[in-house]
mmCIF file of C-alpha atoms in Angstrom:
data_model
loop_
_atom_site.group_PDB
_atom_site.id
_atom_site.type_symbol
_atom_site.label_atom_id
_atom_site.label_comp_id
_atom_site.label_asym_id
_atom_site.label_seq_id
_atom_site.Cartn_x
_atom_site.Cartn_y
_atom_site.Cartn_z
ATOM 1 C CA THR A 6 4.539 -17.856 -13.885
ATOM 2 C CA GLN A 7 2.074 -14.930 -15.021
ATOM 3 C CA LEU A 8 2.526 -13.773 -17.728
ATOM 4 C CA LEU A 9 0.304 -10.355 -19.403
ATOM 5 C CA GLU A 10 0.723 -10.376 -23.066
ATOM 6 C CA GLN A 11 -0.286 -7.022 -24.768
ATOM 7 C CA SER A 12 -1.780 -5.655 -28.412
ATOM 8 C CA PRO A 13 -0.986 -4.324 -30.434
ATOM 9 C CA GLN A 14 2.960 -3.086 -29.504
ATOM 10 C CA PHE A 15 1.980 0.435 -31.839
ATOM 11 C CA LEU A 16 -0.599 1.661 -32.763
ATOM 12 C CA SER A 17 -0.636 4.740 -35.070
ATOM 13 C CA ILE A 18 -4.498 6.269 -36.406
ATOM 14 C CA GLN A 19 -5.584 10.592 -36.448
ATOM 15 C CA GLU A 20 -7.673 12.040 -34.071
ATOM 16 C CA GLY A 21 -11.655 11.084 -34.010
ATOM 17 C CA GLU A 22 -10.153 7.183 -34.896
ATOM 18 C CA ASN A 23 -11.765 4.600 -32.250
ATOM 19 C CA LEU A 24 -8.690 1.490 -31.162
ATOM 20 C CA THR A 25 -9.461 -1.320 -28.936
ATOM 21 C CA VAL A 26 -5.910 -2.588 -27.098
ATOM 22 C CA TYR A 27 -6.043 -5.810 -25.522
ATOM 23 C CA CYS A 28 -4.778 -7.704 -22.905
ATOM 24 C CA ASN A 29 -4.805 -11.689 -22.765
ATOM 25 C CA SER A 30 -3.100 -14.507 -20.230
ATOM 26 C CA SER A 31 -3.978 -17.699 -20.046
ATOM 27 C CA SER A 32 -3.573 -17.548 -16.119
ATOM 28 C CA VAL A 33 -6.837 -15.495 -13.780
ATOM 29 C CA PHE A 34 -6.169 -12.679 -11.859
ATOM 30 C CA SER A 35 -7.770 -11.062 -9.109
ATOM 31 C CA SER A 36 -7.919 -7.500 -10.183
ATOM 32 C CA LEU A 37 -7.072 -6.186 -13.125
ATOM 33 C CA GLN A 38 -5.209 -1.991 -14.057
ATOM 34 C CA TRP A 39 -5.183 -0.337 -16.354
ATOM 35 C CA TYR A 40 -2.316 2.575 -16.630
ATOM 36 C CA ARG A 41 -1.311 5.384 -18.771
ATOM 37 C CA GLN A 42 1.649 6.333 -18.550
ATOM 38 C CA GLU A 43 3.938 9.701 -20.078
ATOM 39 C CA PRO A 44 7.443 9.383 -21.078
ATOM 40 C CA GLY A 45 10.131 9.637 -18.398
ATOM 41 C CA GLU A 46 6.916 9.520 -15.903
ATOM 42 C CA GLY A 47 5.927 6.542 -13.611
ATOM 43 C CA PRO A 48 2.322 5.170 -14.030
ATOM 44 C CA VAL A 49 -0.756 6.412 -13.934
ATOM 45 C CA LEU A 50 -3.404 4.315 -12.882
ATOM 46 C CA LEU A 51 -6.639 4.649 -14.737
ATOM 47 C CA VAL A 52 -9.085 2.345 -13.584
ATOM 48 C CA THR A 53 -8.913 -1.210 -11.905
ATOM 49 C CA VAL A 54 -11.365 -4.108 -13.452
ATOM 50 C CA VAL A 55 -11.827 -7.403 -10.052
ATOM 51 C CA THR A 56 -15.240 -9.282 -11.426
ATOM 52 C CA GLY A 57 -15.669 -10.984 -14.636
ATOM 53 C CA GLY A 58 -17.605 -9.581 -16.937
ATOM 54 C CA GLU A 59 -17.267 -5.758 -15.803
ATOM 55 C CA VAL A 60 -17.140 -2.954 -17.918
ATOM 56 C CA LYS A 61 -15.815 0.345 -16.723
ATOM 57 C CA LYS A 62 -15.848 3.845 -18.635
ATOM 58 C CA LEU A 63 -14.066 6.607 -18.022
ATOM 59 C CA LYS A 64 -15.076 9.391 -20.518
ATOM 60 C CA ARG A 65 -14.409 8.163 -23.872
ATOM 61 C CA LEU A 66 -12.192 5.224 -22.753
ATOM 62 C CA THR A 67 -14.110 2.485 -21.324
ATOM 63 C CA PHE A 68 -12.583 -1.972 -19.923
ATOM 64 C CA GLN A 69 -14.055 -4.680 -19.208
ATOM 65 C CA PHE A 70 -12.567 -7.534 -17.748
ATOM 66 C CA GLY A 71 -13.328 -11.235 -19.223
ATOM 67 C CA ASP A 72 -15.910 -13.537 -17.940
ATOM 68 C CA ALA A 73 -13.025 -15.492 -16.476
ATOM 69 C CA ARG A 74 -10.830 -12.982 -15.767
ATOM 70 C CA LYS A 75 -8.053 -13.920 -17.645
ATOM 71 C CA ASP A 76 -8.252 -11.477 -20.158
ATOM 72 C CA SER A 77 -9.016 -7.064 -20.600
ATOM 73 C CA SER A 78 -9.703 -4.959 -23.475
ATOM 74 C CA LEU A 79 -9.650 -0.812 -23.460
ATOM 75 C CA HIS A 80 -11.778 1.019 -25.541
ATOM 76 C CA ILE A 81 -10.699 4.577 -26.184
ATOM 77 C CA THR A 82 -13.296 6.478 -28.208
ATOM 78 C CA ALA A 83 -12.970 8.969 -31.392
ATOM 79 C CA ALA A 84 -9.017 9.459 -29.768
ATOM 80 C CA GLN A 85 -7.348 12.774 -29.312
ATOM 81 C CA PRO A 86 -3.914 14.034 -29.397
ATOM 82 C CA GLY A 87 -3.350 13.849 -26.076
ATOM 83 C CA ASP A 88 -4.645 10.551 -25.517
ATOM 84 C CA THR A 89 -0.867 9.632 -26.824
ATOM 85 C CA GLY A 90 1.334 7.274 -24.919
ATOM 86 C CA LEU A 91 2.194 4.414 -23.752
ATOM 87 C CA TYR A 92 -0.643 2.466 -22.740
ATOM 88 C CA LEU A 93 -0.494 -0.756 -19.559
ATOM 89 C CA CYS A 94 -2.044 -3.546 -18.710
ATOM 90 C CA ALA A 95 -1.649 -5.217 -14.780
ATOM 91 C CA GLY A 96 -2.569 -8.026 -13.012
ATOM 92 C CA ALA A 97 -2.459 -9.579 -9.639
ATOM 93 C CA GLY A 98 -2.685 -12.575 -8.618
ATOM 94 C CA GLU A 99 -4.846 -13.923 -5.965
ATOM 95 C CA TYR A 100 -3.638 -12.148 -2.790
ATOM 96 C CA GLY A 101 -3.532 -9.103 -4.200
ATOM 97 C CA ASN A 102 0.582 -8.637 -4.464
ATOM 98 C CA LYS A 103 2.892 -7.783 -6.932
ATOM 99 C CA LEU A 104 1.489 -6.831 -9.727
ATOM 100 C CA VAL A 105 2.089 -8.486 -13.552
ATOM 101 C CA PHE A 106 2.812 -6.004 -16.301
ATOM 102 C CA GLY A 107 2.189 -6.457 -19.896
ATOM 103 C CA ALA A 108 5.143 -4.893 -22.179
ATOM 104 C CA GLY A 109 2.207 -2.129 -23.509
ATOM 105 C CA THR A 110 0.713 -0.601 -25.832
ATOM 106 C CA ILE A 111 2.127 2.920 -27.881
ATOM 107 C CA LEU A 112 -0.328 5.147 -29.011
ATOM 108 C CA ARG A 113 0.072 7.873 -30.896
ATOM 109 C CA VAL A 114 -2.886 9.853 -32.431
ATOM 110 C CA LYS A 115 -2.387 12.404 -35.014
ATOM 111 C CA SER A 116 -4.307 16.111 -34.831
ATOM 112 C CA ASP B 203 -2.433 15.724 -2.027
ATOM 113 C CA THR B 204 0.697 14.087 -2.207
ATOM 114 C CA GLY B 205 1.196 11.198 -4.173
ATOM 115 C CA VAL B 206 3.897 9.175 -4.014
ATOM 116 C CA SER B 207 7.340 11.128 -4.101
ATOM 117 C CA GLN B 208 10.597 9.839 -5.270
ATOM 118 C CA ASP B 209 14.593 10.822 -5.157
ATOM 119 C CA PRO B 210 16.594 11.332 -6.909
ATOM 120 C CA ARG B 211 14.125 12.251 -10.634
ATOM 121 C CA HIS B 212 17.978 11.094 -12.477
ATOM 122 C CA LYS B 213 21.327 9.666 -11.550
ATOM 123 C CA ILE B 214 23.640 9.203 -13.418
ATOM 124 C CA THR B 215 26.415 7.166 -11.992
ATOM 125 C CA LYS B 216 30.028 5.416 -13.031
ATOM 126 C CA ARG B 217 30.255 1.621 -13.678
ATOM 127 C CA GLY B 218 31.065 -0.099 -9.753
ATOM 128 C CA GLN B 219 29.764 3.127 -7.700
ATOM 129 C CA ASN B 220 27.308 2.646 -5.341
ATOM 130 C CA VAL B 221 24.113 5.094 -5.136
ATOM 131 C CA THR B 222 21.128 4.641 -3.429
ATOM 132 C CA PHE B 223 17.126 6.033 -4.029
ATOM 133 C CA ARG B 224 14.434 7.125 -1.517
ATOM 134 C CA CYS B 225 11.031 6.750 -1.930
ATOM 135 C CA ASP B 226 8.181 8.552 0.100
ATOM 136 C CA PRO B 227 5.093 6.770 -0.008
ATOM 137 C CA ILE B 228 1.447 7.845 -0.023
ATOM 138 C CA SER B 229 1.332 9.145 3.926
ATOM 139 C CA GLU B 230 -2.249 6.292 5.443
ATOM 140 C CA HIS B 231 -0.776 3.048 2.311
ATOM 141 C CA ASN B 232 0.620 0.596 4.457
ATOM 142 C CA ARG B 233 2.519 -1.381 1.205
ATOM 143 C CA LEU B 234 5.429 -0.019 -1.075
ATOM 144 C CA TYR B 235 6.721 -1.257 -3.493
ATOM 145 C CA TRP B 236 9.931 -1.800 -6.214
ATOM 146 C CA TYR B 237 10.188 -2.062 -9.704
ATOM 147 C CA ARG B 238 11.956 -1.843 -12.871
ATOM 148 C CA GLN B 239 11.013 -0.525 -16.340
ATOM 149 C CA THR B 240 14.074 -1.035 -19.645
ATOM 150 C CA LEU B 241 13.292 0.782 -22.497
ATOM 151 C CA GLY B 242 10.242 -1.277 -24.443
ATOM 152 C CA GLN B 243 8.659 -2.973 -21.747
ATOM 153 C CA GLY B 244 6.025 -2.859 -18.079
ATOM 154 C CA PRO B 245 6.658 -2.571 -14.786
ATOM 155 C CA GLU B 246 9.097 -5.944 -13.835
ATOM 156 C CA PHE B 247 7.702 -6.515 -9.767
ATOM 157 C CA LEU B 248 11.527 -6.774 -7.318
ATOM 158 C CA THR B 249 10.097 -6.337 -3.768
ATOM 159 C CA TYR B 250 7.377 -4.966 -1.345
ATOM 160 C CA PHE B 251 7.264 -4.426 1.592
ATOM 161 C CA GLN B 252 3.859 -4.439 4.533
ATOM 162 C CA ASN B 253 4.494 -0.943 7.274
ATOM 163 C CA GLU B 254 8.679 -2.417 7.456
ATOM 164 C CA ALA B 255 8.703 -5.878 6.889
ATOM 165 C CA GLN B 256 10.074 -7.283 3.031
ATOM 166 C CA LEU B 257 7.101 -9.846 2.872
ATOM 167 C CA GLU B 258 7.990 -10.973 -0.983
ATOM 168 C CA LYS B 259 11.636 -10.947 -2.706
ATOM 169 C CA SER B 260 12.209 -11.109 -6.995
ATOM 170 C CA ARG B 261 14.797 -13.863 -8.016
ATOM 171 C CA LEU B 262 15.389 -9.945 -10.592
ATOM 172 C CA LEU B 263 17.184 -8.676 -7.136
ATOM 173 C CA SER B 264 20.410 -9.703 -6.837
ATOM 174 C CA ASP B 265 22.866 -10.162 -3.656
ATOM 175 C CA ARG B 266 23.939 -5.969 -5.162
ATOM 176 C CA PHE B 267 20.496 -4.517 -4.233
ATOM 177 C CA SER B 268 18.785 -4.194 -0.861
ATOM 178 C CA ALA B 269 15.839 -1.976 -0.011
ATOM 179 C CA GLU B 270 14.541 -1.009 3.788
ATOM 180 C CA ARG B 271 11.568 0.647 5.039
ATOM 181 C CA PRO B 272 13.278 0.621 8.933
ATOM 182 C CA LYS B 273 9.860 2.662 10.600
ATOM 183 C CA GLY B 274 7.376 1.632 8.253
ATOM 184 C CA SER B 275 7.035 5.062 6.137
ATOM 185 C CA PHE B 276 9.579 5.814 3.201
ATOM 186 C CA SER B 277 11.705 3.025 2.174
ATOM 187 C CA THR B 278 15.337 3.117 0.028
ATOM 188 C CA LEU B 279 17.087 0.962 -2.624
ATOM 189 C CA GLU B 280 20.665 0.238 -2.707
ATOM 190 C CA ILE B 281 22.506 -1.095 -5.549
ATOM 191 C CA GLN B 282 25.976 -1.849 -4.888
ATOM 192 C CA ARG B 283 28.915 -1.678 -7.615
ATOM 193 C CA THR B 284 27.039 -1.006 -10.442
ATOM 194 C CA GLU B 285 27.136 -2.472 -13.349
ATOM 195 C CA GLN B 286 26.027 -1.420 -17.300
ATOM 196 C CA GLY B 287 22.626 -3.120 -16.559
ATOM 197 C CA ASP B 288 21.776 -2.229 -13.607
ATOM 198 C CA SER B 289 20.294 1.451 -16.353
ATOM 199 C CA ALA B 290 16.588 2.130 -15.642
ATOM 200 C CA MET B 291 13.885 3.641 -14.573
ATOM 201 C CA TYR B 292 13.397 2.414 -10.942
ATOM 202 C CA LEU B 293 9.415 2.683 -9.585
ATOM 203 C CA CYS B 294 7.865 2.750 -6.291
ATOM 204 C CA ALA B 295 4.571 2.350 -5.809
ATOM 205 C CA SER B 296 2.292 1.992 -2.486
ATOM 206 C CA SER B 297 -1.464 1.063 -1.769
ATOM 207 C CA PHE B 298 -3.117 0.718 1.139
ATOM 208 C CA GLN B 299 -4.495 -2.826 1.613
ATOM 209 C CA VAL B 300 -7.833 -3.450 2.995
ATOM 210 C CA LEU B 301 -9.870 -3.992 0.023
ATOM 211 C CA SER B 302 -9.320 -7.715 -0.970
ATOM 212 C CA TYR B 303 -8.147 -6.097 -4.722
ATOM 213 C CA ASN B 304 -4.654 -4.330 -5.128
ATOM 214 C CA GLU B 305 -4.704 -0.964 -6.423
ATOM 215 C CA GLN B 306 -0.726 0.513 -6.784
ATOM 216 C CA PHE B 307 0.054 4.383 -7.493
ATOM 217 C CA PHE B 308 3.056 4.995 -8.885
ATOM 218 C CA GLY B 309 5.976 8.116 -8.133
ATOM 219 C CA PRO B 310 7.424 9.066 -11.229
ATOM 220 C CA GLY B 311 10.524 7.137 -10.873
ATOM 221 C CA THR B 312 13.993 7.304 -10.880
ATOM 222 C CA ARG B 313 16.104 6.985 -13.607
ATOM 223 C CA LEU B 314 19.233 5.147 -13.468
ATOM 224 C CA THR B 315 22.367 5.680 -15.963
ATOM 225 C CA VAL B 316 25.584 3.756 -15.230
ATOM 226 C CA LEU B 317 28.186 4.195 -17.110
#
């Protein structure tokens, strides 16, 4: 059974601070996706990483896929209140069918 | 540009009643997925279709749950004899499976409350 562990579970920071969210597993994934979810809404895809060691940037967000494709991180620079939400990582297995999700990291950015 | 849509957005029902949810995927997507999300957890896989064929079902999908995608377009998820433990957000996602990886795009979800 593939499992993804996210840390921290909850993060409350001041506007302008930097933060990193981690997603770890003992399993290898063919790809890993990061989503952001608002209360009462579905997850919105932020990025997909496919290659071990890959780094992708989306404005102030930097995503990295581990060399062994077992872990990933999301780094946010100069967080803003609009970054507040639930961040979910999700891994796809060899055949890229179902996604296995972590439990999520709740981020609160205070102004 | 229309994304994945789900109907209804909210459903309140009494224990023992049947409920049906609908999902309309992104039009060119050939794969459709159902997930369930409870408070404080990430979504959990229930089942998926490639075109009209249901290719995988999770052990979470008890006999009371049935999903269909009759023409390879929209899908329905029916829960019979609902129980309080069925209360959750039911999410639908779709993808276009020609790439070696699988980007899934989610709908807004249907929030089910069983009283």
